Amino acid sequence: MMGRPEGVKLIDENGRRIDGRKKYELRPLKMEVGVLKSADGSAYVEWGKNKVLAAVYGPREIHPKHLQKPDRAILRVRYNMAPFSVEERRKPGPDRRSIEISKVIRGALEPAVILELFPRTSIDVFIEVLQADAGTRVAGITAASLALADAGIPMRDLVAACAAGKVDGEIVLDLNKEEDNYGEADVPVAIMPIKNDITLLQMDGYLTKEEFLEAVRLAIKGAKAVYQKQREALKEKYLKIAEEVGE
């Protein structure tokens, strides 16, 4: 969390946040499935000002062969922020942060994917952040989960993610860029809603035990709302396919 410029207030006296939302309100969410013809599965997510694209390839044979696992597939995740995704142009290619987030996202997705059905193969997930505005890891997890489902990869459940945090001493849902930069804490959470399992739980900043528990509960509530949007996006795609077949 960055030091805040003098005079910047993130929540006003009426409880409204800097972008006009209430404390427990998500940013606008848009999801679309099957956006890339060349991928086995794909999804596009707009979450506030975030724009995230995910593509899935596989299961496919791994080369070199010594990387193969005899009893399961390997899930490989590459998270990348495009050079133009932020105000100050990024250097192209992976950096320490993108490598770390790739591992975090893989860990959040692995419990949901039934990897043992595809021994000696890899399932490759590519996440490209086209525009960033805080919460790109939860948006990336959400998009990647949709892309895996779109690819027909057997899954125990979708993975839905959301973050909560502390801003101006208040626990709020789904931090935007200003809140992430100048707030006191950020708690990203990913869940498998049907199983009610948490697959990701992180914290950046400082919270009391009570604040932490409140933030986790709020993030889970947000993730369940995200899950409903995921289901709608998948349903919309397959309703279109059914209509086309009917014609």
Coordinates of N, CA and C in Angstrom, one line a residue:
M1 N 0.8 -1.2 0.0 CA 0.0 0.0 0.0 C 0.9 1.3 0.0
M2 N 0.6 2.2 -0.9 CA 1.4 3.4 -1.1 C 1.0 4.5 -0.1
G3 N 1.9 5.4 0.2 CA 1.5 6.6 1.0 C 0.6 7.5 0.2
R4 N -0.5 7.9 0.9 CA -1.5 8.7 0.3 C -1.2 10.2 0.2
P5 N -1.4 10.8 -1.0 CA -1.2 12.2 -1.1 C -2.2 13.0 -0.1
E6 N -1.7 14.1 0.4 CA -2.5 14.8 1.3 C -3.8 15.3 0.7
G7 N -4.9 15.1 1.5 CA -6.2 15.6 1.1 C -7.0 14.6 0.3
V8 N -6.4 13.5 -0.1 CA -7.2 12.4 -0.8 C -8.0 11.6 0.2
K9 N -9.4 11.7 -0.1 CA -10.3 10.9 0.8 C -11.0 9.9 -0.1
L10 N -11.0 8.6 0.4 CA -11.5 7.5 -0.4 C -12.9 7.2 -0.1
I11 N -13.4 7.5 1.1 CA -14.8 7.3 1.5 C -15.3 8.6 2.1
D12 N -16.4 9.1 1.5 CA -17.0 10.4 2.0 C -17.9 10.2 3.2
E13 N -18.4 11.3 3.7 CA -19.2 11.3 4.9 C -20.5 10.5 4.8
N14 N -20.9 10.2 3.5 CA -22.1 9.5 3.3 C -21.9 8.0 3.0
G15 N -20.6 7.6 3.2 CA -20.2 6.2 3.0 C -20.0 5.8 1.5
R16 N -19.9 6.8 0.7 CA -19.7 6.5 -0.8 C -18.2 6.5 -1.0
R17 N -17.8 5.6 -1.9 CA -16.4 5.5 -2.2 C -16.0 6.4 -3.4
I18 N -14.7 6.4 -3.7 CA -14.2 7.4 -4.7 C -14.8 7.2 -6.0
D19 N -15.3 6.0 -6.4 CA -16.0 5.7 -7.7 C -17.5 5.7 -7.5
G20 N -18.0 6.1 -6.4 CA -19.5 6.2 -6.2 C -20.1 4.9 -5.6
R21 N -19.3 3.9 -5.4 CA -19.9 2.6 -4.9 C -20.1 2.7 -3.4
K22 N -21.0 1.8 -3.0 CA -21.2 1.5 -1.5 C -20.1 0.6 -1.1
K23 N -19.9 0.4 0.2 CA -18.8 -0.4 0.8 C -18.8 -1.8 0.3
Y24 N -20.0 -2.4 0.1 CA -20.1 -3.8 -0.2 C -20.5 -4.1 -1.6
E25 N -20.2 -3.2 -2.5 CA -20.6 -3.2 -3.9 C -19.5 -3.6 -4.8
L26 N -19.7 -4.5 -5.7 CA -18.7 -4.9 -6.7 C -18.7 -3.9 -7.8
R27 N -17.5 -3.8 -8.5 CA -17.4 -3.0 -9.7 C -18.2 -3.7 -10.8
P28 N -18.6 -3.0 -11.9 CA -19.3 -3.6 -13.0 C -18.5 -4.8 -13.6
L29 N -19.2 -5.9 -13.9 CA -18.6 -7.1 -14.3 C -19.2 -7.5 -15.7
K30 N -18.4 -7.9 -16.6 CA -18.8 -8.4 -17.9 C -17.9 -9.6 -18.2
M31 N -18.6 -10.7 -18.6 CA -17.8 -11.9 -19.0 C -18.3 -12.5 -20.3
E32 N -17.4 -13.0 -21.1 CA -17.7 -13.6 -22.4 C -16.9 -14.9 -22.5
V33 N -17.5 -15.9 -23.0 CA -16.8 -17.2 -23.2 C -16.6 -17.6 -24.7
G34 N -15.5 -18.2 -25.0 CA -15.3 -18.7 -26.4 C -15.0 -17.5 -27.3
V35 N -14.1 -16.6 -26.9 CA -13.8 -15.5 -27.7 C -12.6 -15.7 -28.7
L36 N -11.8 -16.8 -28.5 CA -10.7 -17.0 -29.4 C -10.9 -18.3 -30.1
K37 N -10.9 -18.3 -31.5 CA -11.1 -19.5 -32.2 C -9.9 -20.5 -32.2
S38 N -8.7 -19.9 -32.0 CA -7.5 -20.8 -32.1 C -7.3 -21.5 -30.8
A39 N -7.9 -21.1 -29.7 CA -7.7 -21.8 -28.4 C -8.7 -22.9 -28.2
D40 N -8.3 -23.9 -27.3 CA -9.3 -24.9 -27.0 C -10.4 -24.4 -26.1
G41 N -10.1 -23.4 -25.3 CA -11.1 -22.7 -24.5 C -10.6 -21.3 -24.2
S42 N -11.5 -20.3 -24.1 CA -11.1 -18.9 -23.9 C -12.2 -18.2 -23.2
A43 N -11.8 -17.0 -22.6 CA -12.8 -16.2 -21.9 C -12.2 -14.8 -21.8
Y44 N -13.1 -13.8 -21.8 CA -12.7 -12.4 -21.6 C -13.5 -11.8 -20.5
V45 N -12.8 -11.1 -19.6 CA -13.5 -10.5 -18.4 C -13.2 -9.1 -18.3
E46 N -14.2 -8.3 -18.2 CA -14.1 -6.8 -17.9 C -14.6 -6.7 -16.4
W47 N -13.7 -6.2 -15.6 CA -14.1 -6.0 -14.1 C -13.6 -4.6 -13.7
G48 N -14.6 -3.7 -13.6 CA -14.3 -2.3 -13.5 C -13.5 -1.9 -14.7
K49 N -12.3 -1.4 -14.5 CA -11.5 -1.0 -15.7 C -10.5 -2.1 -16.1
N50 N -10.5 -3.2 -15.4 CA -9.6 -4.3 -15.7 C -10.2 -5.0 -17.0
K51 N -9.3 -5.3 -17.9 CA -9.7 -6.1 -19.1 C -8.7 -7.3 -19.2
V52 N -9.2 -8.5 -19.1 CA -8.4 -9.7 -19.0 C -8.9 -10.8 -19.9
L53 N -7.9 -11.3 -20.7 CA -8.2 -12.4 -21.6 C -7.5 -13.7 -21.2
A54 N -8.2 -14.8 -21.2 CA -7.6 -16.1 -20.9 C -7.8 -17.1 -22.0
A55 N -6.8 -17.9 -22.2 CA -6.8 -18.9 -23.2 C -6.3 -20.2 -22.7
V56 N -6.9 -21.4 -23.0 CA -6.5 -22.7 -22.6 C -6.2 -23.6 -23.8
Y57 N -5.1 -24.3 -23.7 CA -4.7 -25.3 -24.7 C -4.4 -26.6 -24.0
G58 N -5.0 -27.7 -24.5 CA -4.7 -29.0 -24.0 C -6.0 -29.7 -23.5
P59 N -5.8 -30.9 -23.0 CA -4.6 -31.6 -22.6 C -3.8 -31.9 -23.9
R60 N -2.4 -31.7 -23.8 CA -1.5 -32.1 -24.9 C -0.2 -32.7 -24.4
E61 N 0.5 -33.4 -25.2 CA 1.7 -34.1 -24.8 C 2.7 -33.1 -24.4
I62 N 3.5 -33.4 -23.3 CA 4.5 -32.5 -22.9 C 5.9 -32.8 -23.5
H63 N 6.5 -31.7 -23.9 CA 7.9 -31.9 -24.4 C 8.8 -30.8 -23.6
P64 N 9.9 -31.2 -23.1 CA 10.6 -32.5 -23.2 C 9.8 -33.5 -22.2
K65 N 10.0 -34.8 -22.6 CA 9.2 -35.8 -21.9 C 9.5 -36.0 -20.4
H66 N 10.7 -35.6 -20.0 CA 11.1 -35.8 -18.6 C 10.2 -34.9 -17.7
L67 N 9.4 -34.0 -18.2 CA 8.5 -33.2 -17.4 C 7.2 -33.9 -17.2
Q68 N 7.0 -35.0 -17.9 CA 5.7 -35.7 -17.7 C 5.5 -36.3 -16.3
K69 N 4.2 -36.3 -15.9 CA 3.9 -37.0 -14.7 C 3.1 -38.2 -15.0
P70 N 3.5 -39.4 -14.6 CA 2.8 -40.7 -15.0 C 1.4 -40.8 -14.6
D71 N 1.0 -40.1 -13.5 CA -0.3 -40.3 -12.9 C -1.2 -39.1 -13.1
R72 N -0.8 -38.0 -13.7 CA -1.7 -36.8 -13.8 C -1.1 -35.9 -14.9
A73 N -2.0 -34.9 -15.2 CA -1.5 -33.8 -16.1 C -0.8 -32.8 -15.2
I74 N -0.1 -31.9 -15.9 CA 0.5 -30.7 -15.3 C -0.3 -29.5 -15.7
L75 N -0.7 -28.7 -14.8 CA -1.3 -27.4 -15.1 C -0.2 -26.3 -15.1
R76 N -0.1 -25.7 -16.2 CA 0.9 -24.6 -16.4 C 0.1 -23.3 -16.6
V77 N 0.5 -22.3 -15.9 CA -0.2 -21.0 -15.9 C 0.8 -19.9 -16.2
R78 N 0.5 -19.1 -17.2 CA 1.4 -17.9 -17.5 C 0.5 -16.7 -17.4
Y79 N 0.8 -15.8 -16.4 CA 0.1 -14.6 -16.2 C 1.0 -13.5 -16.8
N80 N 0.5 -12.6 -17.6 CA 1.3 -11.5 -18.2 C 0.5 -10.2 -18.3
M81 N 1.2 -9.1 -17.9 CA 0.6 -7.8 -18.1 C 1.2 -7.2 -19.4
A82 N 0.3 -6.9 -20.3 CA 0.7 -6.2 -21.6 C 1.5 -4.9 -21.3
P83 N 2.4 -4.6 -22.1 CA 3.2 -3.3 -21.8 C 2.3 -2.1 -21.7
F84 N 1.1 -2.1 -22.4 CA 0.2 -1.0 -22.5 C -0.9 -1.1 -21.4
S85 N -0.8 -2.1 -20.5 CA -1.9 -2.3 -19.6 C -2.0 -1.3 -18.4
V86 N -0.9 -0.6 -18.2 CA -0.8 0.4 -17.1 C -0.4 1.8 -17.7
E87 N -0.5 2.8 -16.9 CA -0.2 4.2 -17.4 C 1.2 4.3 -17.8
E88 N 2.2 3.9 -17.0 CA 3.6 3.9 -17.4 C 3.9 2.6 -18.1
R89 N 4.3 2.7 -19.3 CA 4.5 1.5 -20.1 C 5.5 0.5 -19.4
R90 N 5.0 -0.8 -19.4 CA 5.8 -1.8 -18.7 C 6.9 -2.4 -19.7
K91 N 8.0 -2.9 -19.2 CA 8.9 -3.6 -20.0 C 8.3 -4.9 -20.4
P92 N 8.3 -5.3 -21.7 CA 7.7 -6.6 -22.1 C 8.4 -7.8 -21.5
G93 N 7.6 -8.9 -21.4 CA 8.1 -10.1 -20.8 C 7.9 -10.3 -19.4
P94 N 8.1 -11.5 -18.9 CA 7.8 -11.8 -17.4 C 8.8 -11.1 -16.5
D95 N 8.3 -10.7 -15.3 CA 9.1 -10.1 -14.3 C 8.8 -10.9 -13.0
R96 N 9.4 -10.6 -11.9 CA 9.3 -11.4 -10.7 C 7.8 -11.4 -10.2
R97 N 7.1 -10.3 -10.4 CA 5.7 -10.2 -9.9 C 4.8 -11.1 -10.8
S98 N 5.0 -11.1 -12.1 CA 4.1 -11.9 -13.0 C 4.4 -13.4 -12.8
I99 N 5.7 -13.8 -12.5 CA 6.0 -15.2 -12.2 C 5.3 -15.6 -10.9
E100 N 5.4 -14.7 -9.9 CA 4.8 -15.1 -8.6 C 3.3 -15.2 -8.7
I101 N 2.6 -14.3 -9.5 CA 1.2 -14.4 -9.6 C 0.8 -15.6 -10.5
S102 N 1.6 -16.0 -11.4 CA 1.3 -17.2 -12.2 C 1.2 -18.4 -11.3
K103 N 2.2 -18.5 -10.3 CA 2.2 -19.6 -9.4 C 1.0 -19.5 -8.5
V104 N 0.6 -18.3 -8.0 CA -0.5 -18.2 -7.1 C -1.8 -18.6 -7.9
I105 N -2.0 -18.2 -9.1 CA -3.2 -18.6 -9.9 C -3.2 -20.1 -10.1
R106 N -2.1 -20.7 -10.4 CA -2.0 -22.1 -10.6 C -2.5 -22.8 -9.4
G107 N -2.0 -22.4 -8.2 CA -2.4 -23.0 -7.0 C -3.9 -22.8 -6.7
A108 N -4.5 -21.7 -7.1 CA -5.9 -21.5 -6.9 C -6.8 -22.4 -7.8
L109 N -6.2 -22.7 -9.0 CA -7.0 -23.5 -10.0 C -6.9 -25.0 -9.8
E110 N -5.7 -25.4 -9.4 CA -5.4 -26.9 -9.4 C -6.4 -27.7 -8.6
P111 N -6.9 -27.3 -7.5 CA -7.8 -28.2 -6.7 C -9.1 -28.4 -7.5
A112 N -9.4 -27.6 -8.5 CA -10.7 -27.7 -9.2 C -10.5 -28.6 -10.4
V113 N -9.3 -28.7 -11.0 CA -9.1 -29.5 -12.3 C -8.8 -30.9 -11.9
I114 N -9.5 -31.8 -12.6 CA -9.3 -33.3 -12.4 C -8.1 -33.7 -13.2
L115 N -6.9 -33.4 -12.8 CA -5.7 -33.7 -13.5 C -5.4 -35.1 -13.7
E116 N -5.9 -36.0 -12.8 CA -5.5 -37.4 -12.9 C -6.2 -38.1 -14.1
L117 N -7.1 -37.5 -14.8 CA -7.7 -38.0 -16.0 C -6.8 -38.0 -17.2
F118 N -5.7 -37.2 -17.1 CA -4.9 -36.9 -18.3 C -3.4 -37.1 -18.0
P119 N -3.0 -38.3 -17.6 CA -1.5 -38.5 -17.3 C -0.6 -38.2 -18.5
R120 N 0.6 -37.7 -18.2 CA 1.6 -37.4 -19.1 C 1.3 -36.3 -20.1
T121 N 0.4 -35.4 -19.7 CA 0.0 -34.3 -20.6 C 0.2 -33.0 -19.8
S122 N 0.0 -31.9 -20.5 CA 0.0 -30.6 -19.9 C -1.3 -29.9 -20.3
I123 N -1.8 -29.1 -19.4 CA -3.0 -28.2 -19.7 C -2.4 -26.8 -19.5
D124 N -2.3 -26.0 -20.5 CA -1.7 -24.7 -20.5 C -2.7 -23.6 -20.5
V125 N -2.5 -22.7 -19.5 CA -3.4 -21.5 -19.3 C -2.6 -20.2 -19.5
F126 N -3.1 -19.4 -20.4 CA -2.4 -18.1 -20.6 C -3.4 -17.0 -20.3
I127 N -2.9 -16.1 -19.4 CA -3.7 -15.0 -18.9 C -3.0 -13.7 -19.3
E128 N -3.7 -12.9 -20.1 CA -3.1 -11.6 -20.6 C -4.0 -10.5 -20.0
V129 N -3.3 -9.6 -19.2 CA -4.0 -8.4 -18.7 C -3.8 -7.3 -19.7
L130 N -4.9 -6.9 -20.4 CA -4.8 -5.9 -21.4 C -4.9 -4.5 -20.8
Q131 N -5.7 -4.4 -19.7 CA -5.8 -3.1 -19.0 C -5.9 -3.5 -17.5
A132 N -5.1 -2.8 -16.7 CA -5.1 -3.1 -15.2 C -5.6 -2.0 -14.4
D133 N -6.4 -2.4 -13.4 CA -7.0 -1.4 -12.4 C -7.2 -2.0 -11.1
A134 N -6.2 -2.7 -10.5 CA -6.3 -3.4 -9.2 C -7.2 -4.6 -9.3
G135 N -6.7 -5.7 -8.6 CA -7.5 -6.9 -8.6 C -7.3 -7.8 -9.8
T136 N -6.1 -7.6 -10.5 CA -5.9 -8.4 -11.7 C -5.8 -9.9 -11.5
R137 N -5.3 -10.3 -10.3 CA -5.1 -11.7 -10.0 C -6.5 -12.4 -9.8
V138 N -7.4 -11.7 -9.2 CA -8.8 -12.4 -9.0 C -9.5 -12.3 -10.3
A139 N -9.3 -11.3 -11.1 CA -9.9 -11.3 -12.5 C -9.3 -12.4 -13.3
G140 N -8.0 -12.6 -13.2 CA -7.3 -13.6 -14.0 C -7.8 -15.0 -13.6
I141 N -7.9 -15.3 -12.3 CA -8.4 -16.6 -11.9 C -9.8 -16.8 -12.4
T142 N -10.7 -15.8 -12.3 CA -12.0 -15.9 -12.8 C -12.1 -16.2 -14.3
A143 N -11.3 -15.5 -15.1 CA -11.2 -15.7 -16.5 C -10.7 -17.1 -16.9
A144 N -9.6 -17.5 -16.2 CA -9.0 -18.7 -16.4 C -9.9 -19.9 -16.1
S145 N -10.7 -19.8 -15.1 CA -11.6 -20.9 -14.7 C -12.7 -21.0 -15.8
L146 N -13.2 -19.9 -16.3 CA -14.1 -19.9 -17.4 C -13.5 -20.5 -18.7
A147 N -12.3 -20.2 -19.0 CA -11.6 -20.7 -20.2 C -11.4 -22.2 -20.0
L148 N -11.1 -22.7 -18.8 CA -10.9 -24.2 -18.6 C -12.3 -24.9 -18.9
A149 N -13.3 -24.3 -18.3 CA -14.7 -24.9 -18.5 C -15.0 -24.9 -20.0
D150 N -14.7 -23.8 -20.7 CA -15.0 -23.6 -22.1 C -14.2 -24.7 -22.9
A151 N -13.0 -25.0 -22.5 CA -12.2 -26.0 -23.2 C -12.7 -27.5 -22.9
G152 N -13.7 -27.6 -22.1 CA -14.2 -28.9 -21.8 C -13.4 -29.7 -20.8
I153 N -12.5 -29.1 -20.1 CA -11.6 -29.7 -19.1 C -12.5 -30.2 -17.9
P154 N -12.5 -31.4 -17.5 CA -13.3 -31.9 -16.4 C -12.9 -31.1 -15.1
M155 N -13.8 -30.6 -14.4 CA -13.5 -29.8 -13.2 C -14.5 -30.2 -12.1
R156 N -14.0 -30.2 -10.8 CA -14.8 -30.4 -9.7 C -15.8 -29.3 -9.5
D157 N -15.4 -28.1 -9.9 CA -16.2 -26.9 -9.7 C -15.5 -25.7 -10.4
L158 N -16.2 -24.7 -10.7 CA -15.6 -23.5 -11.2 C -14.8 -22.8 -10.0
V159 N -13.8 -22.0 -10.3 CA -13.1 -21.2 -9.3 C -13.5 -19.8 -9.5
A160 N -14.1 -19.2 -8.5 CA -14.5 -17.8 -8.5 C -13.6 -17.0 -7.5
A161 N -13.3 -15.8 -7.8 CA -12.4 -15.0 -6.9 C -12.9 -13.6 -6.8
C162 N -12.5 -13.0 -5.6 CA -12.8 -11.6 -5.3 C -11.9 -11.2 -4.2
A163 N -11.7 -9.8 -4.1 CA -10.9 -9.3 -3.0 C -11.7 -8.4 -2.1
A164 N -11.4 -8.3 -0.8 CA -11.9 -7.2 0.1 C -10.7 -6.6 0.7
G165 N -10.9 -5.5 1.4 CA -9.8 -4.8 2.0 C -10.2 -3.7 2.9
K166 N -9.2 -3.0 3.4 CA -9.5 -1.9 4.4 C -9.1 -0.5 3.8
V167 N -10.1 0.4 3.8 CA -9.9 1.7 3.2 C -10.5 2.7 4.1
D168 N -9.7 3.7 4.5 CA -10.1 4.7 5.4 C -10.7 4.1 6.7
G169 N -10.1 3.0 7.2 CA -10.6 2.3 8.4 C -11.8 1.5 8.2
E170 N -12.3 1.3 7.0 CA -13.5 0.6 6.7 C -13.2 -0.7 5.9
I171 N -13.9 -1.8 6.2 CA -13.7 -3.0 5.4 C -14.7 -2.8 4.2
V172 N -14.1 -3.0 3.0 CA -14.9 -2.7 1.7 C -14.6 -3.9 0.8
L173 N -15.5 -4.0 -0.2 CA -15.4 -5.1 -1.2 C -14.8 -4.6 -2.5
D174 N -13.9 -5.4 -3.1 CA -13.4 -5.2 -4.5 C -12.8 -3.8 -4.7
L175 N -11.5 -3.7 -4.2 CA -10.8 -2.4 -4.2 C -10.4 -2.1 -5.7
N176 N -10.6 -0.8 -6.0 CA -10.1 -0.3 -7.3 C -8.7 0.3 -7.1
K177 N -8.1 0.8 -8.1 CA -6.7 1.2 -8.2 C -6.4 2.2 -7.0
E178 N -7.2 3.3 -6.9 CA -6.9 4.2 -5.8 C -6.9 3.6 -4.4
E179 N -8.0 2.8 -4.2 CA -8.1 2.1 -2.9 C -7.0 1.2 -2.7
D180 N -6.6 0.5 -3.7 CA -5.5 -0.5 -3.6 C -4.2 0.2 -3.3
N181 N -3.9 1.4 -3.9 CA -2.7 2.1 -3.7 C -2.7 2.8 -2.4
Y182 N -3.8 3.4 -1.9 CA -3.8 4.2 -0.7 C -4.5 3.6 0.5
G183 N -5.1 2.4 0.3 CA -5.8 1.8 1.4 C -4.8 1.1 2.4
E184 N -5.4 0.5 3.4 CA -4.6 -0.1 4.5 C -4.3 -1.6 4.3
A185 N -5.2 -2.3 3.5 CA -5.0 -3.7 3.4 C -5.8 -4.2 2.2
D186 N -5.4 -5.4 1.7 CA -6.1 -6.1 0.5 C -6.1 -7.6 0.8
V187 N -7.2 -8.2 0.6 CA -7.3 -9.6 0.9 C -8.0 -10.3 -0.3
P188 N -7.2 -10.9 -1.2 CA -7.8 -11.7 -2.3 C -8.1 -13.1 -1.9
V189 N -9.3 -13.5 -2.3 CA -9.8 -14.9 -2.0 C -10.3 -15.6 -3.2
A190 N -10.0 -16.9 -3.4 CA -10.7 -17.7 -4.4 C -11.3 -18.9 -3.8
I191 N -12.5 -19.2 -4.3 CA -13.3 -20.3 -3.8 C -13.8 -21.3 -4.8
M192 N -14.1 -22.5 -4.5 CA -14.9 -23.4 -5.2 C -16.3 -23.4 -4.6
P193 N -17.2 -22.7 -5.1 CA -18.5 -22.4 -4.4 C -19.3 -23.6 -4.0
I194 N -19.4 -24.6 -4.9 CA -20.3 -25.7 -4.6 C -19.7 -26.5 -3.4
K195 N -18.4 -26.7 -3.4 CA -17.7 -27.4 -2.4 C -17.4 -26.5 -1.1
N196 N -17.6 -25.2 -1.3 CA -17.3 -24.2 -0.3 C -15.9 -24.3 0.2
D197 N -15.0 -24.6 -0.7 CA -13.5 -24.6 -0.3 C -12.8 -23.4 -0.8
I198 N -11.9 -22.9 0.0 CA -11.1 -21.8 -0.3 C -9.8 -22.3 -1.0
T199 N -9.5 -21.8 -2.2 CA -8.3 -22.2 -2.9 C -7.2 -21.2 -2.9
L200 N -7.5 -20.0 -2.6 CA -6.5 -18.9 -2.4 C -6.9 -18.0 -1.3
L201 N -6.0 -17.6 -0.5 CA -6.2 -16.6 0.6 C -4.9 -15.9 0.8
Q202 N -4.8 -14.6 0.5 CA -3.6 -13.8 0.8 C -4.0 -12.6 1.5
M203 N -3.0 -11.9 2.0 CA -3.3 -10.6 2.6 C -2.0 -9.7 2.4
D204 N -2.3 -8.5 2.0 CA -1.3 -7.5 1.9 C -1.7 -6.3 2.8
G205 N -0.9 -5.9 3.8 CA -1.3 -4.8 4.7 C -1.5 -5.4 6.1
Y206 N -2.2 -4.6 6.9 CA -2.3 -4.9 8.3 C -3.8 -4.8 8.7
L207 N -4.3 -5.9 9.3 CA -5.6 -6.0 9.8 C -5.6 -6.6 11.2
T208 N -6.6 -6.3 12.0 CA -6.8 -7.0 13.3 C -7.4 -8.4 12.9
K209 N -7.5 -9.3 13.9 CA -8.1 -10.6 13.6 C -9.6 -10.4 13.2
E210 N -10.3 -9.5 13.9 CA -11.7 -9.3 13.6 C -11.9 -8.7 12.2
E211 N -11.0 -7.8 11.8 CA -11.1 -7.1 10.5 C -10.7 -8.2 9.4
F212 N -9.7 -9.0 9.7 CA -9.4 -10.0 8.7 C -10.5 -11.0 8.4
L213 N -11.2 -11.5 9.5 CA -12.3 -12.4 9.3 C -13.5 -11.7 8.6
E214 N -13.7 -10.4 8.9 CA -14.7 -9.7 8.2 C -14.4 -9.6 6.7
A215 N -13.1 -9.3 6.4 CA -12.7 -9.1 5.0 C -12.8 -10.4 4.3
V216 N -12.5 -11.5 4.9 CA -12.6 -12.9 4.3 C -14.0 -13.2 4.0
R217 N -14.9 -13.0 5.0 CA -16.3 -13.3 4.8 C -16.9 -12.4 3.6
L218 N -16.5 -11.1 3.6 CA -17.0 -10.2 2.5 C -16.5 -10.7 1.1
A219 N -15.2 -11.0 1.1 CA -14.6 -11.5 -0.2 C -15.3 -12.8 -0.7
I220 N -15.6 -13.7 0.2 CA -16.3 -14.9 -0.2 C -17.7 -14.6 -0.7
K221 N -18.4 -13.6 -0.1 CA -19.7 -13.2 -0.6 C -19.5 -12.6 -2.0
G222 N -18.5 -11.8 -2.2 CA -18.3 -11.2 -3.5 C -17.9 -12.3 -4.5
A223 N -17.1 -13.3 -4.1 CA -16.8 -14.4 -5.1 C -18.0 -15.2 -5.5
K224 N -19.0 -15.4 -4.5 CA -20.2 -16.1 -4.9 C -21.0 -15.3 -5.9
A225 N -21.0 -14.0 -5.8 CA -21.7 -13.2 -6.8 C -21.0 -13.3 -8.2
V226 N -19.6 -13.3 -8.2 CA -18.8 -13.5 -9.4 C -19.2 -14.9 -10.0
Y227 N -19.3 -15.9 -9.2 CA -19.6 -17.3 -9.6 C -21.0 -17.3 -10.4
Q228 N -21.9 -16.5 -9.9 CA -23.2 -16.5 -10.7 C -23.0 -15.9 -12.0
K229 N -22.1 -14.8 -12.1 CA -21.8 -14.2 -13.4 C -21.1 -15.2 -14.4
Q230 N -20.2 -16.1 -13.8 CA -19.6 -17.1 -14.6 C -20.6 -18.1 -15.1
R231 N -21.5 -18.5 -14.3 CA -22.5 -19.5 -14.8 C -23.4 -18.9 -15.9
E232 N -23.7 -17.6 -15.7 CA -24.5 -16.9 -16.8 C -23.7 -16.9 -18.1
A233 N -22.4 -16.6 -18.0 CA -21.6 -16.4 -19.2 C -21.5 -17.8 -20.0
L234 N -21.3 -18.9 -19.2 CA -21.3 -20.2 -19.8 C -22.6 -20.6 -20.4
K235 N -23.7 -20.3 -19.7 CA -25.0 -20.6 -20.1 C -25.3 -19.9 -21.4
E236 N -24.9 -18.6 -21.5 CA -25.2 -17.8 -22.7 C -24.6 -18.4 -23.9
K237 N -23.3 -18.9 -23.7 CA -22.6 -19.4 -24.9 C -23.3 -20.7 -25.4
Y238 N -23.7 -21.6 -24.5 CA -24.3 -22.8 -24.9 C -25.7 -22.7 -25.4
L239 N -26.4 -21.6 -24.9 CA -27.7 -21.3 -25.5 C -27.6 -20.9 -26.9
K240 N -26.5 -20.1 -27.2 CA -26.3 -19.7 -28.6 C -26.0 -20.9 -29.5
I241 N -25.2 -21.8 -29.0 CA -24.9 -23.0 -29.8 C -26.2 -23.8 -30.0
A242 N -27.0 -23.9 -29.0 CA -28.3 -24.7 -29.2 C -29.2 -24.0 -30.3
E243 N -29.2 -22.7 -30.2 CA -30.0 -21.9 -31.2 C -29.4 -22.2 -32.6
E244 N -28.1 -22.1 -32.8 CA -27.5 -22.4 -34.1 C -27.8 -23.8 -34.6
V245 N -27.7 -24.7 -33.7 CA -28.0 -26.1 -34.1 C -29.5 -26.3 -34.5
G246 N -30.3 -25.6 -33.8 CA -31.7 -25.6 -34.1 C -32.1 -25.0 -35.4
E247 N -31.3 -24.0 -35.8 CA -31.5 -23.4 -37.1 C -31.1 -24.3 -38.3

